[in-house]
PDB file of C-alpha atoms in Angstrom:
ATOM      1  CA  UNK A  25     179.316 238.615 264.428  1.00 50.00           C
ATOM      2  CA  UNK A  26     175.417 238.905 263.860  1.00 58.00           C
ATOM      3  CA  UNK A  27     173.065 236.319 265.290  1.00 61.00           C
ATOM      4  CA  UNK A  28     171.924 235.717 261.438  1.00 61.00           C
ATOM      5  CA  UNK A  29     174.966 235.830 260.064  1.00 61.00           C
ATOM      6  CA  UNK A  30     176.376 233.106 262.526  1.00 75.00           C
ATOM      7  CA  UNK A  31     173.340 230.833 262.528  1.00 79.00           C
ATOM      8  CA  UNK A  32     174.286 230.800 258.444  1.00 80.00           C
ATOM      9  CA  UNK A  33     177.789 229.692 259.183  1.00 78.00           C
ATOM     10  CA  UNK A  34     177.023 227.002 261.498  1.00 80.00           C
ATOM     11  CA  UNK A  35     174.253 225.619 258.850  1.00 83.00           C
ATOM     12  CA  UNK A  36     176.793 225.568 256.328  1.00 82.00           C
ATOM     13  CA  UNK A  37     179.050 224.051 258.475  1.00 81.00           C
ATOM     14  CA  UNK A  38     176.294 221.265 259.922  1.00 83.00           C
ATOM     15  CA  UNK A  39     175.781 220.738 255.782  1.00 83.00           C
ATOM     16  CA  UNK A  40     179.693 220.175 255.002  1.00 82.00           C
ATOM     17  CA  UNK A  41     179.862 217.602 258.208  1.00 83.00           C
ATOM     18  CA  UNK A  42     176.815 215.649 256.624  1.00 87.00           C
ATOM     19  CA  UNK A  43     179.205 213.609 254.417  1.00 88.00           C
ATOM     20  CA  UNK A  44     181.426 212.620 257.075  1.00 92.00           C
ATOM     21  CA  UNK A  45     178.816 211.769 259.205  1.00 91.00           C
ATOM     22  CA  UNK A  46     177.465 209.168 256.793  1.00 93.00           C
ATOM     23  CA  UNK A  47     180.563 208.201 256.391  1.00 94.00           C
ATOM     24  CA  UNK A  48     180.692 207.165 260.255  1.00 96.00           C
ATOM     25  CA  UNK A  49     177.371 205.391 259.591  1.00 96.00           C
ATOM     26  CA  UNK A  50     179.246 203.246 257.144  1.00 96.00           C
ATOM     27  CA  UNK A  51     181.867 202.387 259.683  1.00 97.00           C
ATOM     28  CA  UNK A  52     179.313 201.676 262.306  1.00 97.00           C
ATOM     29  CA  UNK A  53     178.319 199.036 259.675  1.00 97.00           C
ATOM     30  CA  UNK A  54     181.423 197.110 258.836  1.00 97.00           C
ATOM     31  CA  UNK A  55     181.976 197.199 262.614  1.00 98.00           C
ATOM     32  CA  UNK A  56     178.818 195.145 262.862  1.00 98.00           C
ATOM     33  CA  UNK A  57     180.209 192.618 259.756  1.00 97.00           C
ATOM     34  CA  UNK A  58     183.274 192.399 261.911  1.00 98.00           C
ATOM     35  CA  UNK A  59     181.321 191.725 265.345  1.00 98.00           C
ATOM     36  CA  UNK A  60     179.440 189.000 263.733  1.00 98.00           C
ATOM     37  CA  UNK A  61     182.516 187.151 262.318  1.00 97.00           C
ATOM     38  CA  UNK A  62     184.463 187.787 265.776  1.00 98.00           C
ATOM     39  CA  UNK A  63     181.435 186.520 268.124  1.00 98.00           C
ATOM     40  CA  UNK A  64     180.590 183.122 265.550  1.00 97.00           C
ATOM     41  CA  UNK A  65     184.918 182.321 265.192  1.00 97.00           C
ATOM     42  CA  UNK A  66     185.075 182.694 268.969  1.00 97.00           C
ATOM     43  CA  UNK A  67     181.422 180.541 269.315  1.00 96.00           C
ATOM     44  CA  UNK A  68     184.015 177.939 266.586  1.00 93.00           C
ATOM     45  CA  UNK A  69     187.013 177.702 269.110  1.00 94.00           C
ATOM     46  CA  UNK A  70     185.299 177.057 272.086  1.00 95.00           C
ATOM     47  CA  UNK A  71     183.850 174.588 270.447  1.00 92.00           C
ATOM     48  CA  UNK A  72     187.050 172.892 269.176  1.00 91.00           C
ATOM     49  CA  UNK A  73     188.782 173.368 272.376  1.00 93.00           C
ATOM     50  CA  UNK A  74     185.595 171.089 274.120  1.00 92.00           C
ATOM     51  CA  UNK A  75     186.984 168.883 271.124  1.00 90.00           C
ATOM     52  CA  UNK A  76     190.200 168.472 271.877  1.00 89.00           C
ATOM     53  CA  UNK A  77     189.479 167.269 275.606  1.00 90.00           C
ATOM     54  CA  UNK A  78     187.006 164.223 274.480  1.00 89.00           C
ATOM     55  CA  UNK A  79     189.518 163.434 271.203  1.00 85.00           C
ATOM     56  CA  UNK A  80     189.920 159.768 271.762  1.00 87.00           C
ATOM     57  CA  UNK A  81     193.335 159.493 269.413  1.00 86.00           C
ATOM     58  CA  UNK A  82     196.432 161.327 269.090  1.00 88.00           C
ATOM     59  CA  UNK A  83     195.783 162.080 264.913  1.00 85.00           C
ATOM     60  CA  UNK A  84     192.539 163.827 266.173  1.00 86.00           C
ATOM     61  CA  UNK A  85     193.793 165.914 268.804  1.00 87.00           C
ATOM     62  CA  UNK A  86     196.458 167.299 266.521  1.00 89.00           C
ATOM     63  CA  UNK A  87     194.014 168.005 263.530  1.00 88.00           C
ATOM     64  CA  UNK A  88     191.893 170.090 266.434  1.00 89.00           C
ATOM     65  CA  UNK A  89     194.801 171.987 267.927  1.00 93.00           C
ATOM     66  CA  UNK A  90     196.084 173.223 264.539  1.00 92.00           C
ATOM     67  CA  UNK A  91     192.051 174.229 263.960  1.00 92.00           C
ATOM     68  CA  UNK A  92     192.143 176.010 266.920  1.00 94.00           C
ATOM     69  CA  UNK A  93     195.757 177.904 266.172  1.00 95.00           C
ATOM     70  CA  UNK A  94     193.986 179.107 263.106  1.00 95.00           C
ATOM     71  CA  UNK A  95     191.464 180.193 264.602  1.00 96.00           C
ATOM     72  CA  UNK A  96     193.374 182.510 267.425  1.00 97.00           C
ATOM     73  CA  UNK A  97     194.994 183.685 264.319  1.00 97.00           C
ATOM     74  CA  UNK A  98     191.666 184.411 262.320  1.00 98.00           C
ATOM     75  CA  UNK A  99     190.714 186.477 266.316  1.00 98.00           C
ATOM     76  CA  UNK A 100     193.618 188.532 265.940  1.00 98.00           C
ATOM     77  CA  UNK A 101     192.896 189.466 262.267  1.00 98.00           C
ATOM     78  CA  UNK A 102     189.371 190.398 263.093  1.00 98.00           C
ATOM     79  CA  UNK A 103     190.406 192.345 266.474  1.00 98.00           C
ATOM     80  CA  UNK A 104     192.891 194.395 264.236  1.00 98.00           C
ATOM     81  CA  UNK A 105     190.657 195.210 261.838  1.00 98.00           C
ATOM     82  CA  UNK A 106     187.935 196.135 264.615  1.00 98.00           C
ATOM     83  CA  UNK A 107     190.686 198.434 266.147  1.00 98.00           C
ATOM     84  CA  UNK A 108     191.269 199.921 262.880  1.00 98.00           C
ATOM     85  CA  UNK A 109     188.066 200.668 261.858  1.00 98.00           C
ATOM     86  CA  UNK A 110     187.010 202.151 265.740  1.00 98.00           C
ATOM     87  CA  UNK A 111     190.358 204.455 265.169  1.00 98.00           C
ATOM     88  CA  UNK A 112     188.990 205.293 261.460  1.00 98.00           C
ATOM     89  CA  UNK A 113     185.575 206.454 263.156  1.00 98.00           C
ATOM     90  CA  UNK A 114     187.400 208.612 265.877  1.00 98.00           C
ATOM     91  CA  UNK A 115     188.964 210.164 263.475  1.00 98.00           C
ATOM     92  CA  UNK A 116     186.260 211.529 261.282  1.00 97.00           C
ATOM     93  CA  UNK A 117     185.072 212.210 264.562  1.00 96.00           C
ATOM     94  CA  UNK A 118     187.819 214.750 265.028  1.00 96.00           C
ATOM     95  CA  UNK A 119     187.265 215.678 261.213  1.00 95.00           C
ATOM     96  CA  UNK A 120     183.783 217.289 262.265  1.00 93.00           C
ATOM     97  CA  UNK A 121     184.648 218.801 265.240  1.00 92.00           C
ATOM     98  CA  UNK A 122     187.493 220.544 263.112  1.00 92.00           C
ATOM     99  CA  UNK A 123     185.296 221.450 260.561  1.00 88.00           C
ATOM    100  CA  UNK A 124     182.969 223.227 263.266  1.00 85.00           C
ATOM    101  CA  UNK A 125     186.364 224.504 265.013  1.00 87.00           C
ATOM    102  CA  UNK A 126     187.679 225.925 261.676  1.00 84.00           C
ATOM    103  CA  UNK A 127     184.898 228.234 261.599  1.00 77.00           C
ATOM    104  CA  UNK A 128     185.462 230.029 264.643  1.00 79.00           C
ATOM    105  CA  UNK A 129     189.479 230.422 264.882  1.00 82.00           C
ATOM    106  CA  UNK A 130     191.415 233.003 263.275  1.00 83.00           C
ATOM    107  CA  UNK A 131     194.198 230.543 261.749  1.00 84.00           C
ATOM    108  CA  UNK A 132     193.101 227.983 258.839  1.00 90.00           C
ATOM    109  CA  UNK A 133     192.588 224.497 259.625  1.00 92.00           C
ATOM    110  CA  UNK A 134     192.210 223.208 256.199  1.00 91.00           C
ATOM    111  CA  UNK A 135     195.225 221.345 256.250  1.00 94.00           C
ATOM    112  CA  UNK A 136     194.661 219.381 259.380  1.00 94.00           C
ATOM    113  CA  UNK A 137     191.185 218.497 258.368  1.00 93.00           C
ATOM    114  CA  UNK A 138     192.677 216.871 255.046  1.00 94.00           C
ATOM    115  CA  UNK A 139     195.177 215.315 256.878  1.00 97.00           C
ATOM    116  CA  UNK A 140     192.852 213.832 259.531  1.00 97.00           C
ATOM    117  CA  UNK A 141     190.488 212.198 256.538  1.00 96.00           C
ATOM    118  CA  UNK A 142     193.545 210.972 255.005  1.00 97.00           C
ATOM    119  CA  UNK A 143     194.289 209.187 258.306  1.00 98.00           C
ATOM    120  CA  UNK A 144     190.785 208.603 258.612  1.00 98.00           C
ATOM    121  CA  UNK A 145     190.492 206.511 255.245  1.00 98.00           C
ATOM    122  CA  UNK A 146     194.224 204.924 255.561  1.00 98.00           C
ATOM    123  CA  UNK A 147     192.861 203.570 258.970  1.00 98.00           C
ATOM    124  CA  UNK A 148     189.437 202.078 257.036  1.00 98.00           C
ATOM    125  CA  UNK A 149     191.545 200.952 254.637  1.00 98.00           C
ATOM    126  CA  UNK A 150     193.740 198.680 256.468  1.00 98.00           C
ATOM    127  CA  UNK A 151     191.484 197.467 258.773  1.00 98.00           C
ATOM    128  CA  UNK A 152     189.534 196.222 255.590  1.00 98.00           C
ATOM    129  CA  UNK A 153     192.690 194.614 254.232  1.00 98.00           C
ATOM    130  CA  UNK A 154     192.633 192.492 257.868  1.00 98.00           C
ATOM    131  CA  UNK A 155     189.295 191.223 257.386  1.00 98.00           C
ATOM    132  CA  UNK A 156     190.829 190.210 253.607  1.00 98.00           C
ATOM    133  CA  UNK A 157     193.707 188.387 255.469  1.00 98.00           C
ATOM    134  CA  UNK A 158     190.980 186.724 257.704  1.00 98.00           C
ATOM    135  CA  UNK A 159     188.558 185.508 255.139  1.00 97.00           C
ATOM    136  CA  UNK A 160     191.324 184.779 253.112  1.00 96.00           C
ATOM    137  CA  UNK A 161     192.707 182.333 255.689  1.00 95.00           C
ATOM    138  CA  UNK A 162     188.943 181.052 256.411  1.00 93.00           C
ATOM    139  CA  UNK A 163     188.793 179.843 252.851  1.00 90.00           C
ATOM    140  CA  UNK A 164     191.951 178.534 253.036  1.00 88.00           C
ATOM    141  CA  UNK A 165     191.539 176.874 256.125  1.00 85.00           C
ATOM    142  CA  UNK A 166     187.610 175.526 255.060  1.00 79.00           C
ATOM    143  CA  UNK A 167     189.313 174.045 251.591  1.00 68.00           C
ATOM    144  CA  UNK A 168     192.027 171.860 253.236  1.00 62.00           C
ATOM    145  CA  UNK A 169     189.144 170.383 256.159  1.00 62.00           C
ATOM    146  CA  UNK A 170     187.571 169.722 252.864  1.00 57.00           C
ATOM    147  CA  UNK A 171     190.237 167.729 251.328  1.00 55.00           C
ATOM    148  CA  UNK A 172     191.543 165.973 254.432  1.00 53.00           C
ATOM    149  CA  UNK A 173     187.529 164.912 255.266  1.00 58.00           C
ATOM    150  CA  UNK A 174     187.141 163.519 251.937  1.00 54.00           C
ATOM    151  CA  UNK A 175     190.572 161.703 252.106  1.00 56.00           C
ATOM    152  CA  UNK A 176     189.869 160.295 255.370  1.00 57.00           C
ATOM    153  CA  UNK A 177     186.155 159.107 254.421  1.00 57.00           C
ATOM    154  CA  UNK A 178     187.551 156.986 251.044  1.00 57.00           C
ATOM    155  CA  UNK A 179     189.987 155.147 252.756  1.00 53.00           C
ATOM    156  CA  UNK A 180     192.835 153.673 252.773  1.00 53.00           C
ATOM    157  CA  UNK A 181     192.578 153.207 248.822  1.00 50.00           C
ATOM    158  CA  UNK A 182     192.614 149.210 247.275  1.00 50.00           C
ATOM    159  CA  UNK A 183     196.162 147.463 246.299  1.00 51.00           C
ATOM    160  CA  UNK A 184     196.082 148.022 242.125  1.00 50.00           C
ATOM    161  CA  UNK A 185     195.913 144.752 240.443  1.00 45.00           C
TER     162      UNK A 185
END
């Protein structure tokens, strides 16, 4: 192969691996969206669990504990979604360096690269159905607090004459 005529291939190739590469860039910043909402619902549980240990009555304690169950759960949605998204990343990863690869082996690697950004997406794609599942159980979570709070500041509502 001729020094110019490779330097062309591995331009075109450094142009086809720009897409996927921005694509990574997106990941990076979901993976910060998720950081946030992992690092402020663990800040939340600590909190509670400091709650639980100076509750005075029994009612409170249990309105904490099942707070704080909800919470774990919300951890494990996020940490899924993290892992998902990290695995999503790797494997555009491996897209590029099989797009550089594919260039320089006899055999074609077409297939493989379609499969891997297939995989690639399908992992993106569930681990942004897990931070659904979490924010949906936030809001669900944040609604009913609502409702009890305002039941429990009315009162005990007056006899009907």
């Amino acid at each position: 192969m001729e020094p110019i005529a490779s330097i062309k291939v591995i331009a075109g190739v450094i142009q086809l691996s720009v897409a996927p590469v921005f694509l990574i860039a997106g990941i990076a910043g979901l993976l910060g969206v998720l950081s946030t909402r992992l690092g402020r619902i663990i800040d939340r549980a600590r909190v509670i669990e400091r709650r639980i240990l100076q509750a005075k009555r029994e009612e409170q304690r249990q309105l904490l504990r099942a707070e704080n169950t909800t919470l774990w759960t919300r951890i494990g949605l996020i940490n899924w979604a993290i892992r998902l998204c990290v695995s999503g990343a790797l494997t555009v990863c491996l897209v590029i360096v099989a797009l550089f690869v594919g260039d320089f082996v006899t055999f074609n690697i077409s297939a493989v690269i379609a499969i891997l950004f297939v995989i690639a997406m399908l992992l993106v794609i569930a681990g942004l159905v897990f931070l659904l599942c979490e924010i949906s159980l936030a809001t669900r979570t944040m609604r009913a607090g609502l409702e009890l709070s305002l039941e429990s500041s009315q009162g005990p509502s007056p006899p009907h004459a």
